[in-house]
CSV table of C-alpha atoms and ligand atoms in Angstrom, one decimal:
chain,number,residue,atom,x,y,z
A,1,UNK,CA,-13.7,2.2,-17.5
A,2,UNK,CA,-15.6,0.2,-14.9
A,3,UNK,CA,-17.5,2.4,-12.2
A,4,UNK,CA,-19.2,2.0,-8.9
A,5,UNK,CA,-23.0,3.0,-8.3
A,6,UNK,CA,-24.2,3.3,-4.8
A,7,UNK,CA,-27.6,3.9,-3.3
A,8,UNK,CA,-26.4,5.1,0.3
A,9,UNK,CA,-27.5,5.6,3.8
A,10,UNK,CA,-27.8,1.9,4.7
A,11,UNK,CA,-26.1,0.7,7.7
A,12,UNK,CA,-23.9,-1.6,7.4
A,13,UNK,CA,-23.8,-5.2,9.8
A,14,UNK,CA,-21.9,-9.0,9.6
A,15,UNK,CA,-18.1,-9.9,9.1
A,16,UNK,CA,-16.0,-8.8,6.3
A,17,UNK,CA,-12.5,-10.6,5.6
A,18,UNK,CA,-9.2,-8.9,5.3
A,19,UNK,CA,-7.4,-10.1,2.1
A,20,UNK,CA,-3.1,-9.6,2.6
A,21,UNK,CA,-1.5,-6.7,2.7
A,22,UNK,CA,-0.9,-5.8,-1.4
A,23,UNK,CA,2.2,-3.3,0.6
A,24,UNK,CA,4.0,-6.4,1.7
A,25,UNK,CA,3.1,-9.0,-1.4
A,26,UNK,CA,4.7,-5.8,-3.7
A,27,UNK,CA,8.0,-6.3,-1.9
A,28,UNK,CA,7.8,-9.7,-1.4
A,29,UNK,CA,7.1,-10.5,-5.3
A,30,UNK,CA,10.2,-8.5,-6.6
A,31,UNK,CA,12.1,-10.3,-3.9
A,32,UNK,CA,11.8,-14.0,-5.2
A,33,UNK,CA,13.9,-12.4,-7.9
A,34,UNK,CA,17.3,-13.2,-5.7
A,35,UNK,CA,16.9,-17.0,-5.6
A,36,UNK,CA,16.6,-18.6,-8.9
A,37,UNK,CA,14.4,-22.0,-7.3
A,38,UNK,CA,10.7,-21.5,-6.6
A,39,UNK,CA,9.1,-19.8,-4.4
A,40,UNK,CA,5.2,-19.9,-3.2
A,41,UNK,CA,3.0,-16.8,-2.2
A,42,UNK,CA,0.0,-18.2,-0.6
A,43,UNK,CA,-2.9,-16.4,0.3
A,44,UNK,CA,-1.7,-14.0,-2.0
A,45,UNK,CA,-4.5,-10.9,-2.5
A,46,UNK,CA,-5.6,-11.1,-6.3
A,47,UNK,CA,-5.2,-7.1,-7.6
A,48,UNK,CA,-4.2,-4.9,-10.7
A,49,UNK,CA,-1.2,-3.8,-8.6
A,50,UNK,CA,0.1,-7.7,-7.6
A,51,UNK,CA,-0.7,-9.1,-11.9
A,52,UNK,CA,1.4,-5.9,-12.7
A,53,UNK,CA,4.2,-6.8,-10.3
A,54,UNK,CA,4.0,-10.3,-12.0
A,55,UNK,CA,3.9,-9.0,-15.5
A,56,UNK,CA,7.4,-7.2,-14.8
A,57,UNK,CA,8.6,-10.3,-14.0
A,58,UNK,CA,7.2,-12.2,-17.0
A,59,UNK,CA,8.5,-9.6,-18.8
A,60,UNK,CA,12.8,-10.5,-17.9
A,61,UNK,CA,11.8,-14.0,-19.0
A,62,UNK,CA,10.5,-15.3,-14.8
A,63,UNK,CA,7.8,-18.2,-15.1
A,64,UNK,CA,4.8,-16.9,-13.2
A,65,UNK,CA,1.7,-19.2,-11.9
A,66,UNK,CA,-1.1,-17.6,-10.3
A,67,UNK,CA,-3.7,-20.2,-9.1
A,68,UNK,CA,-7.0,-17.4,-8.3
A,69,UNK,CA,-9.0,-19.8,-6.3
A,70,UNK,CA,-5.9,-20.8,-4.2
A,71,UNK,CA,-5.2,-17.3,-4.1
A,72,UNK,CA,-1.5,-18.8,-4.7
A,73,UNK,CA,1.4,-16.8,-7.2
A,74,UNK,CA,4.5,-19.6,-8.0
A,75,UNK,CA,7.3,-17.8,-9.3
A,76,UNK,CA,10.9,-19.3,-10.5
A,77,UNK,CA,13.2,-16.7,-11.5
A,78,UNK,CA,15.8,-19.4,-12.9
A,79,UNK,CA,15.3,-18.3,-16.7
A,80,UNK,CA,15.9,-14.8,-16.3
A,81,UNK,CA,18.6,-13.8,-19.2
A,82,UNK,CA,17.1,-9.8,-19.4
A,83,UNK,CA,18.0,-6.8,-17.0
A,84,UNK,CA,15.7,-4.6,-19.3
A,85,UNK,CA,12.3,-5.2,-18.0
A,86,UNK,CA,8.6,-3.7,-20.3
A,87,UNK,CA,9.3,0.1,-19.9
A,88,UNK,CA,5.0,0.5,-20.3
A,89,UNK,CA,5.1,-2.3,-17.1
A,90,UNK,CA,7.1,-0.2,-14.9
A,91,UNK,CA,5.3,3.2,-15.5
A,92,UNK,CA,2.4,2.0,-14.3
A,93,UNK,CA,3.1,1.8,-11.3
A,94,UNK,CA,5.6,2.6,-9.0
A,95,UNK,CA,6.1,-0.2,-7.5
A,96,UNK,CA,7.8,-1.6,-10.1
A,97,UNK,CA,11.4,0.6,-8.8
A,98,UNK,CA,10.8,-3.0,-5.6
A,99,UNK,CA,12.7,-4.6,-8.5
A,100,UNK,CA,15.4,-2.5,-8.8
A,101,UNK,CA,17.7,-3.9,-5.3
A,102,UNK,CA,17.1,-7.5,-6.4
A,103,UNK,CA,18.7,-6.8,-10.2
A,104,UNK,CA,21.3,-5.4,-8.5
A,105,UNK,CA,22.3,-7.8,-6.3
A,106,UNK,CA,21.4,-11.2,-8.3
A,107,UNK,CA,22.4,-9.9,-11.8
A,108,UNK,CA,24.8,-6.7,-10.6
A,109,UNK,CA,22.1,-4.6,-13.1
A,110,UNK,CA,19.3,-3.2,-14.5
A,111,UNK,CA,17.9,-0.3,-17.3
A,112,UNK,CA,14.3,0.7,-16.3
A,113,UNK,CA,12.4,3.3,-17.7
A,114,UNK,CA,11.4,5.9,-14.5
A,115,UNK,CA,8.2,4.8,-12.9
A,116,UNK,CA,4.7,6.3,-12.9
A,117,UNK,CA,1.5,5.1,-9.7
A,118,UNK,CA,-0.6,6.8,-8.2
A,119,UNK,CA,0.0,11.0,-9.1
A,120,UNK,CA,0.5,11.7,-5.2
A,121,UNK,CA,2.9,13.8,-5.4
A,122,UNK,CA,6.4,13.8,-7.0
A,123,UNK,CA,7.7,10.2,-5.2
A,124,UNK,CA,11.5,10.9,-5.9
A,125,UNK,CA,14.0,7.4,-6.3
A,126,UNK,CA,16.9,9.3,-4.7
A,127,UNK,CA,17.0,7.5,-1.6
A,128,UNK,CA,17.0,4.5,-2.4
A,129,UNK,CA,19.9,5.8,-5.2
A,130,UNK,CA,21.7,7.0,-2.4
A,131,UNK,CA,21.7,3.5,-0.8
A,132,UNK,CA,22.4,1.6,-4.0
A,133,UNK,CA,25.8,4.4,-4.4
A,134,UNK,CA,26.8,3.3,-0.3
A,135,UNK,CA,27.0,-0.2,-0.9
A,136,UNK,CA,29.2,0.1,-4.4
A,137,UNK,CA,26.1,1.0,-7.5
A,138,UNK,CA,27.4,3.1,-10.5
A,139,UNK,CA,24.0,4.9,-11.6
A,140,UNK,CA,23.2,6.8,-14.4
A,141,UNK,CA,20.1,8.8,-14.7
A,142,UNK,CA,18.4,10.1,-18.1
A,143,UNK,CA,16.7,10.1,-21.1
A,144,UNK,CA,14.0,8.5,-18.9
A,145,UNK,CA,16.0,5.5,-17.4
A,146,UNK,CA,17.9,4.5,-14.8
A,147,UNK,CA,20.5,2.4,-15.4
A,148,UNK,CA,22.9,0.7,-12.7
A,149,UNK,CA,25.7,-1.9,-12.5
A,150,UNK,CA,28.0,-2.8,-10.0
A,151,UNK,CA,31.0,-5.4,-10.2
A,152,UNK,CA,30.9,-6.0,-6.1
A,153,UNK,CA,28.3,-4.7,-3.7
A,154,UNK,CA,29.8,-4.4,-0.3
A,155,UNK,CA,28.6,-3.5,3.0
A,156,UNK,CA,28.4,-0.1,5.0
A,157,UNK,CA,25.7,2.1,6.8
A,158,UNK,CA,23.6,3.9,5.5
A,159,UNK,CA,22.0,7.1,6.7
A,160,UNK,CA,18.6,7.9,4.7
A,161,UNK,CA,16.8,11.4,5.7
A,162,UNK,CA,14.3,9.8,5.9
A,163,UNK,CA,12.5,6.6,6.7
A,164,UNK,CA,11.5,6.0,2.8
A,165,UNK,CA,9.8,2.7,2.6
A,166,UNK,CA,10.5,1.8,-0.9
A,167,UNK,CA,13.5,3.2,-0.5
A,168,UNK,CA,14.4,0.6,3.1
A,169,UNK,CA,13.4,-2.3,1.3
A,170,UNK,CA,15.3,-1.6,-1.7
A,171,UNK,CA,18.6,-1.3,0.0
A,172,UNK,CA,17.7,-4.3,2.3
A,173,UNK,CA,17.2,-6.2,-1.0
A,174,UNK,CA,20.1,-4.8,-2.1
A,175,UNK,CA,22.4,-6.1,0.6
A,176,UNK,CA,21.3,-8.9,1.7
A,177,UNK,CA,23.7,-11.0,-0.2
A,178,UNK,CA,26.9,-8.4,-0.6
A,179,UNK,CA,30.0,-8.6,1.3
A,180,UNK,CA,30.2,-7.7,4.9
A,181,UNK,CA,27.5,-6.1,7.3
A,182,UNK,CA,24.8,-3.6,5.9
A,183,UNK,CA,23.4,-1.2,8.4
A,184,UNK,CA,20.4,1.2,7.3
A,185,UNK,CA,19.6,4.6,9.9
A,186,UNK,CA,16.6,5.6,10.0
A,187,UNK,CA,15.2,2.9,8.4
A,188,UNK,CA,11.1,3.0,7.6
A,189,UNK,CA,9.7,0.6,10.9
A,190,UNK,CA,6.3,0.2,8.8
A,191,UNK,CA,5.3,-3.5,10.0
A,192,UNK,CA,5.5,-4.2,5.6
A,193,UNK,CA,9.0,-3.8,6.2
A,194,UNK,CA,9.2,-6.3,9.0
A,195,UNK,CA,7.5,-9.0,7.0
A,196,UNK,CA,10.0,-8.6,4.0
A,197,UNK,CA,12.5,-9.4,6.7
A,198,UNK,CA,11.1,-12.2,7.4
A,199,UNK,CA,10.4,-13.8,4.1
A,200,UNK,CA,14.1,-13.3,3.0
A,201,UNK,CA,15.1,-15.0,6.3
A,202,UNK,CA,12.7,-17.7,5.1
A,203,UNK,CA,14.9,-17.8,1.8
A,204,UNK,CA,17.8,-18.1,4.4
A,205,UNK,CA,19.4,-14.1,4.6
A,206,UNK,CA,20.6,-12.7,8.0
A,207,UNK,CA,18.4,-9.4,9.0
A,208,UNK,CA,18.0,-8.5,12.5
A,209,UNK,CA,16.1,-5.8,13.0
A,210,UNK,CA,13.4,-5.0,10.5
A,211,UNK,CA,10.7,-3.0,11.4
A,212,UNK,CA,12.6,-1.0,13.9
A,213,UNK,CA,14.7,2.1,12.7
A,214,UNK,CA,18.3,0.5,12.2
A,215,UNK,CA,18.0,-2.6,10.5
A,216,UNK,CA,21.3,-5.2,10.3
A,217,UNK,CA,21.8,-7.0,7.1
A,218,UNK,CA,24.7,-9.8,6.9
A,219,UNK,CA,25.1,-10.5,3.3
A,220,UNK,CA,24.8,-13.9,2.8
A,221,UNK,CA,26.0,-16.1,-0.2
A,222,UNK,CA,22.9,-17.0,-1.8
A,223,UNK,CA,19.1,-17.7,-1.2
A,224,UNK,CA,17.0,-21.3,-1.6
A,225,UNK,CA,13.3,-21.0,-2.9
A,226,UNK,CA,10.3,-20.3,0.0
A,227,UNK,CA,6.9,-20.7,0.5
A,228,UNK,CA,5.4,-17.8,2.7
A,229,UNK,CA,1.7,-16.5,3.9
A,230,UNK,CA,2.4,-12.4,4.1
A,231,UNK,CA,1.2,-10.0,6.9
A,232,UNK,CA,-3.3,-9.0,6.2
A,233,UNK,CA,-3.5,-5.2,5.0
A,234,UNK,CA,-3.9,-3.2,7.6
A,235,UNK,CA,-5.3,0.1,5.1
A,236,UNK,CA,-8.1,-2.2,3.8
A,237,UNK,CA,-8.8,-3.2,7.7
A,238,UNK,CA,-8.9,1.1,8.5
A,239,UNK,CA,-10.9,1.5,5.1
A,240,UNK,CA,-13.5,-1.2,6.3
A,241,UNK,CA,-13.2,0.3,10.1
A,242,UNK,CA,-14.0,4.3,7.8
A,243,UNK,CA,-16.9,2.1,6.6
A,244,UNK,CA,-18.9,1.7,9.5
A,245,UNK,CA,-17.8,5.1,11.3
A,246,UNK,CA,-19.0,6.6,8.3
A,247,UNK,CA,-22.6,4.9,8.0
A,248,UNK,CA,-22.9,4.7,12.3
A,249,UNK,CA,-22.5,1.2,12.1
A,250,UNK,CA,-21.6,-2.1,13.9
A,251,UNK,CA,-19.3,-4.8,12.0
A,252,UNK,CA,-16.7,-7.4,12.8
A,253,UNK,CA,-13.8,-7.5,11.0
A,254,UNK,CA,-11.4,-10.7,10.5
A,255,UNK,CA,-7.7,-10.8,9.7
A,256,UNK,CA,-6.3,-8.1,11.9
A,257,UNK,CA,-3.3,-7.3,14.1
A,258,UNK,CA,-4.1,-5.0,16.9
A,259,UNK,CA,-0.1,-3.7,16.7
A,260,UNK,CA,-0.5,-2.8,13.1
A,261,UNK,CA,-3.7,-1.1,13.3
A,262,UNK,CA,-2.5,0.4,16.8
A,263,UNK,CA,-2.5,4.2,14.9
A,264,UNK,CA,-5.6,4.2,13.5
A,265,UNK,CA,-7.7,2.2,16.5
A,266,UNK,CA,-6.0,5.1,19.4
A,267,UNK,CA,-7.3,7.9,16.4
A,268,UNK,CA,-10.9,6.4,16.3
A,269,UNK,CA,-11.1,6.3,19.6
A,270,UNK,CA,-10.4,10.1,20.3
A,271,UNK,CA,-13.5,10.5,17.9
A,272,UNK,CA,-15.3,8.2,20.0
A,273,UNK,CA,-15.7,4.8,18.4
A,274,UNK,CA,-15.6,2.0,20.1
A,275,UNK,CA,-13.6,-0.7,18.6
A,276,UNK,CA,-12.9,-4.3,20.6
A,277,UNK,CA,-10.5,-5.9,19.7
A,278,UNK,CA,-10.1,-10.3,19.8
A,279,UNK,CA,-7.4,-12.1,18.3
A,280,UNK,CA,-7.4,-11.3,14.8
A,281,UNK,CA,-10.8,-9.9,14.3
A,282,UNK,CA,-12.3,-6.6,15.9
A,283,UNK,CA,-15.8,-5.4,16.6
A,284,UNK,CA,-16.3,-1.9,16.0
A,285,UNK,CA,-19.3,-0.2,16.7
A,286,UNK,CA,-20.1,4.1,15.1
A,287,UNK,CA,-23.5,3.8,16.5
A,288,UNK,CA,-23.0,6.7,18.7
A,289,UNK,CA,-22.2,10.4,19.5
A,290,UNK,CA,-18.7,11.6,17.5
A,291,UNK,CA,-16.3,13.8,18.2
A,292,UNK,CA,-14.7,16.0,15.5
A,293,UNK,CA,-10.5,15.1,15.8
A,294,UNK,CA,-6.9,16.4,14.1
A,295,UNK,CA,-5.4,14.4,12.4
A,296,UNK,CA,-1.1,14.2,11.2
A,297,UNK,CA,0.3,11.8,9.0
A,298,UNK,CA,3.1,10.2,9.5
A,299,UNK,CA,5.7,7.6,9.2
A,300,UNK,CA,4.8,4.0,10.7
A,301,UNK,CA,4.1,4.3,13.7
A,302,UNK,CA,2.2,7.6,13.2
A,303,UNK,CA,-1.4,7.8,11.7
A,304,UNK,CA,-0.9,6.6,7.7
A,305,UNK,CA,-1.0,8.2,4.7
A,306,UNK,CA,-2.5,6.1,2.9
A,307,UNK,CA,-5.7,6.1,5.7
A,308,UNK,CA,-5.5,10.3,5.2
A,309,UNK,CA,-9.0,10.3,2.5
A,310,UNK,CA,-11.3,7.3,4.3
A,311,UNK,CA,-10.5,9.5,7.4
A,312,UNK,CA,-12.0,13.0,5.4
A,313,UNK,CA,-14.9,10.9,4.1
A,314,UNK,CA,-15.5,9.7,7.7
A,315,UNK,CA,-15.2,13.4,8.6
A,316,UNK,CA,-17.1,15.0,7.1
A,317,UNK,CA,-20.3,12.9,8.8
A,318,UNK,CA,-19.0,14.2,12.0
A,319,UNK,CA,-20.2,17.7,13.3
A,320,UNK,CA,-17.3,19.9,14.4
A,321,UNK,CA,-14.6,21.3,12.7
A,322,UNK,CA,-11.7,18.2,12.2
A,323,UNK,CA,-8.4,19.5,10.1
A,324,UNK,CA,-5.9,16.9,8.6
A,325,UNK,CA,-2.5,17.5,8.1
A,326,UNK,CA,-0.9,15.4,5.4
A,327,UNK,CA,3.1,15.5,6.1
A,328,UNK,CA,4.2,12.3,3.7
A,329,UNK,CA,2.5,13.7,-0.3
A,330,UNK,CA,2.2,17.0,-1.2
A,331,UNK,CA,-0.5,16.4,-3.5
A,332,UNK,CA,-3.1,13.5,-2.1
A,333,UNK,CA,-6.3,15.8,-1.4
A,334,UNK,CA,-7.3,16.0,-4.9
A,335,UNK,CA,-10.3,14.0,-3.9
A,336,UNK,CA,-11.4,17.2,-1.9
A,337,UNK,CA,-13.2,18.5,-4.6
A,338,UNK,CA,-14.5,15.2,-5.6
A,339,UNK,CA,-16.2,15.4,-1.9
A,340,UNK,CA,-17.3,18.8,-1.7
A,341,UNK,CA,-19.9,17.8,-4.9
A,342,UNK,CA,-21.2,15.7,-2.6
A,343,UNK,CA,-22.3,17.9,-0.3
A,344,UNK,CA,-18.6,17.9,2.4
A,345,UNK,CA,-17.4,21.4,3.7
A,346,UNK,CA,-13.7,20.8,3.0
A,347,UNK,CA,-10.9,23.6,2.9
A,348,UNK,CA,-7.6,23.2,1.8
A,349,UNK,CA,-4.9,25.2,2.9
A,350,UNK,CA,-1.4,24.4,2.0
A,351,UNK,CA,-0.8,20.4,4.2
A,352,UNK,CA,-4.0,20.7,5.4
A,353,UNK,CA,-7.5,20.0,5.2
A,354,UNK,CA,-9.9,21.4,7.0
A,355,UNK,CA,-13.7,19.1,7.4
A,356,UNK,CA,-15.9,21.2,8.7
A,357,UNK,CA,-19.0,18.4,9.5
A,358,UNK,CA,-22.4,18.4,7.8
A,359,UNK,CA,-25.8,17.0,8.6
A,360,UNK,CA,-25.8,15.8,5.6
A,361,UNK,CA,-24.2,14.2,2.3
A,362,UNK,CA,-26.1,13.8,-1.5
A,363,UNK,CA,-25.2,11.1,-4.1
A,364,UNK,CA,-23.3,12.7,-7.1
A,365,UNK,CA,-21.0,11.7,-9.9
A,366,UNK,CA,-17.6,11.7,-9.2
A,367,UNK,CA,-14.2,10.7,-10.3
A,368,UNK,CA,-11.8,8.6,-8.2
A,369,UNK,CA,-8.4,10.6,-8.5
A,370,UNK,CA,-6.1,8.0,-7.3
A,371,UNK,CA,-7.0,4.4,-5.2
A,372,UNK,CA,-7.2,5.9,-1.8
A,373,UNK,CA,-9.1,8.9,-3.0
A,374,UNK,CA,-11.1,6.2,-4.7
A,375,UNK,CA,-12.2,4.5,-1.5
A,376,UNK,CA,-12.8,7.5,0.6
A,377,UNK,CA,-16.0,8.4,-2.3
A,378,UNK,CA,-17.0,5.4,-1.5
A,379,UNK,CA,-16.8,5.5,1.9
A,380,UNK,CA,-18.9,9.1,1.4
A,381,UNK,CA,-21.5,6.8,-1.3
A,382,UNK,CA,-22.3,4.7,1.6
A,383,UNK,CA,-22.8,7.7,4.4
A,384,UNK,CA,-24.7,9.7,1.6
A,385,UNK,CA,-28.3,10.2,0.9
A,386,UNK,CA,-29.4,8.8,-2.6
A,387,UNK,CA,-27.1,7.8,-5.8
A,388,UNK,CA,-23.4,7.9,-5.9
A,389,UNK,CA,-21.1,7.3,-9.2
A,390,UNK,CA,-17.8,6.3,-8.5
A,391,UNK,CA,-16.4,6.9,-11.8
A,392,UNK,CA,-12.4,5.3,-12.8
A,393,UNK,CA,-12.5,2.7,-10.7
A,394,UNK,CA,-9.3,1.4,-12.3
A,395,UNK,CA,-7.5,3.8,-9.2
A,396,UNK,CA,-9.5,1.4,-6.2
A,397,UNK,CA,-9.0,-2.6,-8.4
A,398,UNK,CA,-5.2,-1.6,-8.0
A,399,UNK,CA,-5.3,-1.8,-4.0
A,400,UNK,CA,-8.5,-3.6,-3.3
A,401,UNK,CA,-9.9,-7.5,-3.4
A,402,UNK,CA,-14.0,-7.2,-4.5
A,403,UNK,CA,-14.2,-3.7,-2.4
A,404,UNK,CA,-17.8,-4.1,-3.7
A,405,UNK,CA,-18.5,-7.9,-3.2
A,406,UNK,CA,-17.1,-7.1,0.5
A,407,UNK,CA,-19.6,-4.3,1.4
A,408,UNK,CA,-22.1,-5.8,-0.5
A,409,UNK,CA,-22.1,-8.9,1.5
A,410,UNK,CA,-21.9,-6.0,5.0
A,411,UNK,CA,-25.4,-4.9,3.6
A,412,UNK,CA,-23.8,-2.4,1.4
A,413,UNK,CA,-26.7,-1.3,-1.7
A,414,UNK,CA,-24.1,-1.4,-4.1
A,415,UNK,CA,-22.6,-2.8,-7.9
A,416,UNK,CA,-19.9,-2.3,-10.3
A,417,UNK,CA,-21.2,-1.6,-13.9
A,418,UNK,CA,-19.2,-3.2,-16.3
A,419,UNK,CA,-18.1,-0.5,-19.3
B,1,LIG,C1,4.9,3.3,0.3
B,1,LIG,C2,3.7,2.8,0.2
B,1,LIG,C3,2.5,3.4,0.0
B,1,LIG,C4,2.7,4.5,1.1
B,1,LIG,C5,3.9,5.0,1.2
B,1,LIG,C6,4.0,5.7,2.8
B,1,LIG,C7,4.4,0.6,-1.2
B,1,LIG,C8,4.1,-0.5,-2.4
B,1,LIG,N1,4.2,1.9,-1.6
B,1,LIG,O1,5.4,4.4,-1.3
B,1,LIG,O2,1.7,3.0,-0.1
B,1,LIG,O3,1.8,5.6,0.7
B,1,LIG,O4,4.9,3.7,1.3
B,1,LIG,O5,3.4,5.4,3.2
B,1,LIG,O6,4.7,-0.1,-0.2
B,1,LIG,N2,10.7,10.1,-1.2
B,1,LIG,C9,12.0,10.8,-1.7
B,1,LIG,N3,12.7,10.1,-1.9
B,1,LIG,C10,13.1,8.5,-2.2
B,1,LIG,C11,12.2,7.9,-1.8
B,1,LIG,C12,11.4,8.8,-1.0
B,1,LIG,O7,12.5,12.5,-1.2
B,1,LIG,O8,13.8,8.1,-3.1
B,1,LIG,C13,9.7,10.6,-0.2
B,1,LIG,C14,8.4,10.4,-1.1
B,1,LIG,O9,8.4,11.6,-2.5
B,1,LIG,C15,7.6,10.7,-0.1
B,1,LIG,C16,7.9,10.3,0.8
B,1,LIG,O10,9.7,10.3,1.0
B,1,LIG,O11,7.3,12.1,0.0
B,1,LIG,C17,7.1,8.9,1.7
B,1,LIG,O12,7.8,8.1,0.5
B,1,LIG,P1,8.0,6.2,0.5
B,1,LIG,O13,7.8,6.1,2.2
B,1,LIG,O14,9.2,6.2,-0.1
B,1,LIG,O15,6.6,5.8,0.2
B,1,LIG,P2,6.7,4.5,-1.2
B,1,LIG,O16,6.8,3.4,-0.9
B,1,LIG,O17,6.5,4.7,-2.6
């Protein structure tokens, strides 16, 4: 398994380009199942999770072509003849479950091995299934599988007890060709959901309100192919912002949408970081005295859970006491014991991490425990004195395009060691 080697303590400088959002591209690829026509996704990030979902589609006979140079994924699902995708691929990644909605919509059923993914909590799928039930789907769970079928899908009102991102997306995709109107109340409002709504509408769907708490889906008879460019990855942008802060650097980040980054920008400003947005770019300057802050993760437009590990790395370098409270996933502090090996002062108390900034972090051998924890350990390594080795980097490869190449271009002393 590859590892990343960092000789820390160098300031970053220059510019970095952000890729398209992993969390947009995965549902978009799932949504291509909804039409028998060809769909093209441009500017697709070449990530392990993207390869997994494409392989999943191939396992049911979709024809998927990936042009890595053009960053283009072309998917033709006209020959699909199986509704039971490869179980090993499903278990590799929780986002595999995003094919449930499209499969029930186009083929009237599926059989799926129960999912896997990041080890950050229990992550049930009850809300997805509750939505399907409301549309007339019968679901059975047993022997490690979830099976569903529906003779006919009929639109209805679905109230989500919690604004789950995946459940909102799955219900949107299930409802898109249902008879009549479906309303999702207390829907997740993440920008990736608005992107999915735009993608589906470009296929001929009739969806309004995606990206707000109330989504209206008026069923259409069928969907056609499309060519689409997804939104930028706000979490990747946030991760590079965190890297700049931990190294007290000034860098330019290209490929952002200010509105999507507001929850992150507002928090960083509170810590004393200077940020100037100019169109689809921003300049971040952290070469100044910073303040400890408190963060609570919340559904969008709150502070994203996908940025909390990276913020723990940052706040370990900021004098004073910061508290991070995680309200979305119950098991997202696994990085703390690894960060402590580098001299960080972090105590976990239930759902909170209490972080006492230290004057100096020191390089160590640490292990990525999940995707964002891996990114956070890289950030910590950039700011630490001496050499850091981040093991199990495959977690990071799930969600970051060439992270070490992008950081190297910014002046970091970083390399991947192939193993
Ligand atoms: C998506 C993102 C992930 C991000 C998360 C929260 C993708 C591919 N992944 O994950 O990066 O961290 O949103 O912003 O887009 N829950 C239930 N029942 C359900 C579904 C969810 O209780 O049926 C709970 C989960 O256990 C969790 C919370 O709701 O505690 C949020 O999960 P959800 O919003 O569904 O996250 P994902 O879609 O899995």
